Tab-separated table of C-alpha atoms in Angstrom:
chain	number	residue	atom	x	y	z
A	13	UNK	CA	117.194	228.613	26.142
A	14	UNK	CA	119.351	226.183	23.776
A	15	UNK	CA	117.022	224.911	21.573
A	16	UNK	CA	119.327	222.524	19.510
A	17	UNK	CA	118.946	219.384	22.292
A	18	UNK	CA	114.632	219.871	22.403
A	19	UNK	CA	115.188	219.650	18.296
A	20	UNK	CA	117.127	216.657	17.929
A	21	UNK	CA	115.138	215.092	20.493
A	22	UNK	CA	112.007	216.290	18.402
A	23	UNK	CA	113.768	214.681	15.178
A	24	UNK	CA	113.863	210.881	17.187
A	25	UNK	CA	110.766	211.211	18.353
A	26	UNK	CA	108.786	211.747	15.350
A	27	UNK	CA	110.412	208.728	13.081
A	28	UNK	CA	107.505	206.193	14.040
A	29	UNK	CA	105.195	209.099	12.629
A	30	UNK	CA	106.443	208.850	9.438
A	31	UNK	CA	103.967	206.774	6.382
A	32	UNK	CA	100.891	207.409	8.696
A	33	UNK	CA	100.301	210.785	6.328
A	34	UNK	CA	100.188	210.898	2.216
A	35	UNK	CA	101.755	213.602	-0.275
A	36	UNK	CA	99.489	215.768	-1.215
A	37	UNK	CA	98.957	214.240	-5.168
A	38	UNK	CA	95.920	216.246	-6.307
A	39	UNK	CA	98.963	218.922	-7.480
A	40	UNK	CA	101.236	216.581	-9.610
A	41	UNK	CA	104.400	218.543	-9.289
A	42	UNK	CA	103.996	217.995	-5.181
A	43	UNK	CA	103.222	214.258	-5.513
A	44	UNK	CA	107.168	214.082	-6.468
A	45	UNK	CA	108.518	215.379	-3.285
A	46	UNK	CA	109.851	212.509	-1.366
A	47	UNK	CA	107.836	211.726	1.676
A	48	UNK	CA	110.996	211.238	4.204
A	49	UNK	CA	111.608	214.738	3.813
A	50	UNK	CA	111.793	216.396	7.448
A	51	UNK	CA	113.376	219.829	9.450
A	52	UNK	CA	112.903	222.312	11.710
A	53	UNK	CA	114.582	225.712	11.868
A	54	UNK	CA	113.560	228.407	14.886
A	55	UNK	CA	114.858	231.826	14.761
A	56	UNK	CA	114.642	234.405	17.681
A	57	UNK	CA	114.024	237.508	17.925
A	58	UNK	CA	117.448	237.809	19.684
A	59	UNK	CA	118.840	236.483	16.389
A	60	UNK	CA	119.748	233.013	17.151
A	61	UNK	CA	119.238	229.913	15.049
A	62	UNK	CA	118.695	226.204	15.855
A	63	UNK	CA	117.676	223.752	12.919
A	64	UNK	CA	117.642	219.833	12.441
A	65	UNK	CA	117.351	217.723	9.407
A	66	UNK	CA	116.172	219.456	6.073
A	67	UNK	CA	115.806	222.922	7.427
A	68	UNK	CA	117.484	224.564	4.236
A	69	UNK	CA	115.839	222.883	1.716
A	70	UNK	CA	113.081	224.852	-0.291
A	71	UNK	CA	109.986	223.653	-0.628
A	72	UNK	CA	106.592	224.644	-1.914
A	73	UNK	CA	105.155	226.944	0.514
A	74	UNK	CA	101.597	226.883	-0.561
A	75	UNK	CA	99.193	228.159	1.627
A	76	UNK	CA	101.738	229.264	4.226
A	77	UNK	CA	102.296	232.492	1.135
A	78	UNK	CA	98.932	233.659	2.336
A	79	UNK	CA	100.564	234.690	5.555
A	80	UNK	CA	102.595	237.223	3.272
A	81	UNK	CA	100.093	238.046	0.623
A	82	UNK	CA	98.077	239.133	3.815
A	83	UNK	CA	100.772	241.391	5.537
A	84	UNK	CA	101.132	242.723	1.881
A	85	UNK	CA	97.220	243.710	1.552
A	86	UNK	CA	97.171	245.123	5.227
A	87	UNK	CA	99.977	247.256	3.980
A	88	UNK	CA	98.621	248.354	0.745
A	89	UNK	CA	94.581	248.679	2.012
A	90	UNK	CA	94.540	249.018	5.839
A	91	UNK	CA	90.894	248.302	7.135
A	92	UNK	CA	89.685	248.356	3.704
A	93	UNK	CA	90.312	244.909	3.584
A	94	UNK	CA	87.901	243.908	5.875
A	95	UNK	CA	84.925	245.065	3.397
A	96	UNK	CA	84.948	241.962	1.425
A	97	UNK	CA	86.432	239.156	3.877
A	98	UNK	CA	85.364	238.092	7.125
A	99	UNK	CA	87.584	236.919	10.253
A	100	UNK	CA	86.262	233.992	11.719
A	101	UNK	CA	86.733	230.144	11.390
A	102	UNK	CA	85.490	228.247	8.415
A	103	UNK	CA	84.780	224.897	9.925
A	104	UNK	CA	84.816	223.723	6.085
A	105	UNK	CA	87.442	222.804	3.679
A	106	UNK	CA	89.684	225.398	2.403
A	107	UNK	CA	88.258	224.799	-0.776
A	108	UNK	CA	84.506	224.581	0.160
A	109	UNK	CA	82.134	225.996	-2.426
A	110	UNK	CA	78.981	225.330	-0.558
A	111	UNK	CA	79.577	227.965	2.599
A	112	UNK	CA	80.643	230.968	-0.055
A	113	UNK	CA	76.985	230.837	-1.491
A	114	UNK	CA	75.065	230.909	1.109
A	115	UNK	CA	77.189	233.841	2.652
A	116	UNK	CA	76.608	235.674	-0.587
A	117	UNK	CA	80.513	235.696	-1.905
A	118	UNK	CA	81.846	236.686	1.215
A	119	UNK	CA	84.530	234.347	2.221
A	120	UNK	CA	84.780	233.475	5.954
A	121	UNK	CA	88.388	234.719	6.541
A	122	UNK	CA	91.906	235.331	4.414
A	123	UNK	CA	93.644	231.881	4.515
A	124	UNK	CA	90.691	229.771	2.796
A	125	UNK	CA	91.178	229.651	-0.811
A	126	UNK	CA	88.370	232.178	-1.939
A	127	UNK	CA	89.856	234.413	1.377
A	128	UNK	CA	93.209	234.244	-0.150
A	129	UNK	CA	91.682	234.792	-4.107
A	130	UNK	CA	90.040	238.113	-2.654
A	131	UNK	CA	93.313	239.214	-1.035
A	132	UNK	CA	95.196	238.549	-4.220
A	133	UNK	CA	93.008	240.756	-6.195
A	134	UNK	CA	93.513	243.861	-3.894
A	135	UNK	CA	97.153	243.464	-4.566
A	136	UNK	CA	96.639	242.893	-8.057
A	137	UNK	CA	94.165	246.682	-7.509
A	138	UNK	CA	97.432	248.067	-6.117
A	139	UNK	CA	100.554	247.457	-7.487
A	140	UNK	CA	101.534	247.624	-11.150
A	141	UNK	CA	102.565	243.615	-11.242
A	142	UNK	CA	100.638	241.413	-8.306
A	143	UNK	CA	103.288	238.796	-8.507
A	144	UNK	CA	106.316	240.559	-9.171
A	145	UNK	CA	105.013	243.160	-5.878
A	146	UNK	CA	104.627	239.626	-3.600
A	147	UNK	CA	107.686	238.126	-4.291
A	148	UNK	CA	109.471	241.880	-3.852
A	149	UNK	CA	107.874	242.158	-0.931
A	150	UNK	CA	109.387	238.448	0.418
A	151	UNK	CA	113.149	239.789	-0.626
A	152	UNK	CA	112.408	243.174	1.855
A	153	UNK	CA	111.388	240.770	4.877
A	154	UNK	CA	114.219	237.935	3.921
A	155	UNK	CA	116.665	240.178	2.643
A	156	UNK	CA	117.442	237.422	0.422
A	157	UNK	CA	116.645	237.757	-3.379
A	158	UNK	CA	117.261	234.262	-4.276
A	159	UNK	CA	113.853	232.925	-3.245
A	160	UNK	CA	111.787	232.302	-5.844
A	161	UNK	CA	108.519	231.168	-7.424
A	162	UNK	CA	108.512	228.045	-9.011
A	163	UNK	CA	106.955	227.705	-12.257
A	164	UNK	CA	106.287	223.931	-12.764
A	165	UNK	CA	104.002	224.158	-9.627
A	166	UNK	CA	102.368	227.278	-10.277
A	167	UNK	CA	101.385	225.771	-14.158
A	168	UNK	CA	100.995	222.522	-12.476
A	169	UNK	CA	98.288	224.155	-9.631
A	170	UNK	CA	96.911	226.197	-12.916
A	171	UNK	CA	96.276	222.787	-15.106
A	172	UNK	CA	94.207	221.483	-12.262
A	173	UNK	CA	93.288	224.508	-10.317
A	174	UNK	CA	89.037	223.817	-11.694
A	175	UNK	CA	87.835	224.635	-7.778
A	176	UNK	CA	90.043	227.137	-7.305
A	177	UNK	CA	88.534	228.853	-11.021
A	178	UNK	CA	85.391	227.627	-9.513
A	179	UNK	CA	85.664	229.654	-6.391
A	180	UNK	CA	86.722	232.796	-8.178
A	181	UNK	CA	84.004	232.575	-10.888
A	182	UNK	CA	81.911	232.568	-7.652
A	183	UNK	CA	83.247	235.464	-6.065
A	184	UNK	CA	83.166	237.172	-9.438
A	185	UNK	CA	79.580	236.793	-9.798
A	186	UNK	CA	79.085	238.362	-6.481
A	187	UNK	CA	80.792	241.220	-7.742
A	188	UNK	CA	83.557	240.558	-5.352
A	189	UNK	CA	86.387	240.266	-7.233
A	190	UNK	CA	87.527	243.839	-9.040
A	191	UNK	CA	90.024	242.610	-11.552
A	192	UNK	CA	89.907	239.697	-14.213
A	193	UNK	CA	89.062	236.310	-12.640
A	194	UNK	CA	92.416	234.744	-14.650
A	195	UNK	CA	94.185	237.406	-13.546
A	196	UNK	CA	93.471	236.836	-9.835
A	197	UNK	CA	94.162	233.155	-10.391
A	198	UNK	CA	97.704	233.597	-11.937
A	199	UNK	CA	98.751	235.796	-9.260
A	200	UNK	CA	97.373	233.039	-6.656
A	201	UNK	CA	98.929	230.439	-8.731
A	202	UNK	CA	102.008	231.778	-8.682
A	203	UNK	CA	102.537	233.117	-4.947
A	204	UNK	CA	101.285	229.617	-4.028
A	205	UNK	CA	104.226	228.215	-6.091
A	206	UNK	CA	106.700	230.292	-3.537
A	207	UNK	CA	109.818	227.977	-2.689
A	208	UNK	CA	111.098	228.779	0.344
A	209	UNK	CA	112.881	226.460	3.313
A	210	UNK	CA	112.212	225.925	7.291
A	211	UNK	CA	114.800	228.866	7.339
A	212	UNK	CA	113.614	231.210	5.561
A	213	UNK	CA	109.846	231.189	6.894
A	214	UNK	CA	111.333	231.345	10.423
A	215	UNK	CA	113.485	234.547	9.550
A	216	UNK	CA	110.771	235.779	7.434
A	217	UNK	CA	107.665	235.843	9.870
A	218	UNK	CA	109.894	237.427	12.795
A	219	UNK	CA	107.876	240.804	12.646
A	220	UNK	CA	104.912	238.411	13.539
A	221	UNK	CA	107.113	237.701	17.104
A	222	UNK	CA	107.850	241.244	17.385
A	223	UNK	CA	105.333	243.263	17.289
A	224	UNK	CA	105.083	243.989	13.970
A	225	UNK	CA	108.866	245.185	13.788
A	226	UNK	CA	111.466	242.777	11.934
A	227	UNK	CA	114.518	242.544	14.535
A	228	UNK	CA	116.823	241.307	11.597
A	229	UNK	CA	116.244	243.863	8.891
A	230	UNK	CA	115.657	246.568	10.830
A	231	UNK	CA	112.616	247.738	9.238
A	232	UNK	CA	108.896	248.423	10.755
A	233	UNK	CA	106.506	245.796	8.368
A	234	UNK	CA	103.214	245.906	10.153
A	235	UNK	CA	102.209	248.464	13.449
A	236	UNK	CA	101.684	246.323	16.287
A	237	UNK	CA	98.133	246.653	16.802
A	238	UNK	CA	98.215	244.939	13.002
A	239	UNK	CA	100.886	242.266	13.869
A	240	UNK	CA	98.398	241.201	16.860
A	241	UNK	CA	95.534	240.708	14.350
A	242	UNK	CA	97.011	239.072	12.386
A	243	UNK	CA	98.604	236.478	14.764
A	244	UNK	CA	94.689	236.232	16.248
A	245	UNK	CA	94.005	235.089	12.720
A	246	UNK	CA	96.337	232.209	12.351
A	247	UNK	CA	95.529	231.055	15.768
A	248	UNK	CA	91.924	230.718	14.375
A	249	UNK	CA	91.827	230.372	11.174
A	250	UNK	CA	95.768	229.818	10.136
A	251	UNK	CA	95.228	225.560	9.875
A	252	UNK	CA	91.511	225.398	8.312
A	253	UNK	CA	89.119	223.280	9.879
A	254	UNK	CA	91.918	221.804	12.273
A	255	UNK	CA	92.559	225.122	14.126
A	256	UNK	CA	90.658	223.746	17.246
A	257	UNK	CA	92.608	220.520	17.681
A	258	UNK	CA	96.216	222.139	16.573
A	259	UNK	CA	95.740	225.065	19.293
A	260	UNK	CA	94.585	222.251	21.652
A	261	UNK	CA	97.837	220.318	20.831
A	262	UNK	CA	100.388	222.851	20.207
A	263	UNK	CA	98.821	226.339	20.729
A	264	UNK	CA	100.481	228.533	18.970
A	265	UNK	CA	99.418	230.958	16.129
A	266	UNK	CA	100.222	229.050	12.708
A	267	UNK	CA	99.849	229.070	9.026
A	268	UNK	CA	99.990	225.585	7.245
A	269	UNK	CA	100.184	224.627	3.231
A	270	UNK	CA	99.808	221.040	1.674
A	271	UNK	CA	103.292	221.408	0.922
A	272	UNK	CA	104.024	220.082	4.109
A	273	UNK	CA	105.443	223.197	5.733
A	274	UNK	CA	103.866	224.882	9.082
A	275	UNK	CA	105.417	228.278	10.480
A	276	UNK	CA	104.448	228.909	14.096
A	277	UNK	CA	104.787	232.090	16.123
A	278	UNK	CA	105.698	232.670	19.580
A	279	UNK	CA	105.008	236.775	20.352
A	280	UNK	CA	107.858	238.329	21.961
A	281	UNK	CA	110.249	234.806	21.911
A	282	UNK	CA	110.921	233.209	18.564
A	283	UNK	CA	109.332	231.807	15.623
A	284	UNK	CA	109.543	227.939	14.122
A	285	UNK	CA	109.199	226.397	10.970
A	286	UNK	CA	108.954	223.053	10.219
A	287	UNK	CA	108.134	220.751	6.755
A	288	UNK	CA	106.991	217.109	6.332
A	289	UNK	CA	105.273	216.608	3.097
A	290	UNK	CA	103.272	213.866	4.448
A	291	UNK	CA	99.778	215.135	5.262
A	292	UNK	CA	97.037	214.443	7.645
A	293	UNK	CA	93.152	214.491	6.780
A	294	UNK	CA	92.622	218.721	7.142
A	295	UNK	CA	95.552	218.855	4.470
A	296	UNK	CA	98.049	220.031	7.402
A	297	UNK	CA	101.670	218.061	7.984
A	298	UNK	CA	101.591	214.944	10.138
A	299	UNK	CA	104.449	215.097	11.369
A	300	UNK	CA	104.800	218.868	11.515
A	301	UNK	CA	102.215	219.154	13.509
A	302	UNK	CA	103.337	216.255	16.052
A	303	UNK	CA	107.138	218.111	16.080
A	304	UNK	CA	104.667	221.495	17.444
A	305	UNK	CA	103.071	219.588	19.993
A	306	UNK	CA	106.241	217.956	21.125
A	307	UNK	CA	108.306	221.280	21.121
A	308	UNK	CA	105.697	223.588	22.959
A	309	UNK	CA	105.590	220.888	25.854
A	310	UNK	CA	109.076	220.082	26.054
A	311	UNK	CA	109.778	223.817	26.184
A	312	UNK	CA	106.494	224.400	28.408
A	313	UNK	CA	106.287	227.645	25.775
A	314	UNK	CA	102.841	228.244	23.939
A	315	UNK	CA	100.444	231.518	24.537
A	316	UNK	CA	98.717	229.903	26.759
């Protein structure tokens, strides 16, 4: 299918969407990004590309470098993982305190904050240099070694990060945490600091649309048994406590950060990206999620 009509169709649809969201401001370095911002890059696994509007800008990734830090800990831990982190929705704020005490420290699944805090300390358990081991493991699956972390955000998110210490004070005190709490949080800090464009999230995730294999690099990252979980867990759990009205709408497996940016899979097809820094009320994009909807029913593609 040419994509390239469905996306500049997408791109004129969306415009009366835009100043019905808000910048996400409780991270001062994001409450610069100009709200107008907008793109949308797919990549197939057949290894063609369609993009419109800012698709090659970087951006902050935020939460959507949970979707790697993930992949990284299945790698490094296997099953193991699954010992101190649960699978299932949250129903809650990502950043909810109040459901991690009365489940005794065990956070409901990987892509809510204290998920993502226990993640980051098994990679911080197996690799000499957490951060330096993430963003390594973003230049194998990009094969691009420019992408960076960005380090106004990550000491602007470590300035006001007080839940996020919060959270992993909690899990600490649960004795789920192994390493140093402010070593956890400077790892998370600075993966969530990732800057990476519409581009290079849809080329990145293609082993998520491929059973675990990455078409472009050539290289196995997950089995495909382990690509299939983890696509279950974005459908569910990938957009917080929205994941029941985005699969409604768009239904497809997705990881969303306040950034703005979204990265959708389709198994066996393609995968999307899109960013729009204005936000809705979960903390998801606007108007990224309104170019999802638009694009799985102009295409008629979703999983279901």
């Amino acid at each position: 299918m040419n994509y390239q009509p469905i996306l500049d169709e997408i791109a004129e649809e969306i415009k009366p969407y835009f100043g019905r969201g808000k910048v996400a401001d409780y991270i001062p370095a994001l409450a610069q990004v100009p709200p107008t911002k907008f793109g949308i890059a797919i990549q197939t696994v057949d290894g063609e590309v369609f993009t419109v509007g800012d698709a090659a800008e970087r951006f902050s990734t935020q939460s959507v470098s949970k979707l790697f830090t993930l992949t990284l800990a299945i790698k490094l831990v296997g099953e193991k993982l699954w010992e101190r982190v649960g699978r299932e929705p949250s129903g809650n704020p990502f950043n909810s305190l109040v459901q991690l005490e009365y489940e005794q420290g065990i956070p409901r699944n990987p892509f809510i904050n204290a998920g993502a805090h226990i993640v980051t300390d098994h990679i911080c358990s197996h690799t000499d240099n957490g951060a330096q081991s993430i963003l390594d493991f973003i230049h194998t699956i990009t094969n691009d070694k420019t992408i960076a972390y960005d380090p106004e955000v990550a000491q602007s998110e470590k300035e006001t990060g007080h839940r996020n210490a919060a959270l992993a004070n909690f899990l600490k005190s649960f004795g789920r945490l192994d390493n140093d709490v402010q070593t956890v949080l400077n790892v998370y800090y600075q993966h969530c600091s990732l800057r990476m464009s519409c581009l290079d999230l849809a080329r990145a995730t293609l082993y998520l649309a491929n059973g675990g294999f990455h078409p472009l690099t050539g290289q196995r990252i997950l089995t495909r048994s382990q690509a299939k979980r983890v696509n279950s867990l974005l459908l569910t759990c990938g957009l917080y406590d929205a994941v029941g009205d985005f699969a409604f709408r768009v239904g497809l497996p997705a990881k969303s950060g306040v950034g703005g940016g979204i990265v959708a899979i389709m198994p066996r097809m393609l995968t999307i990206a899109v960013w729009s820094p204005e936000l809705n009320e979960p903390g998801n994009s606007l108007i990224g999620t309104k170019a999802l909807e638009l694009f799985t029913i102009k295409t008629g593609q979703s999983i279901f």
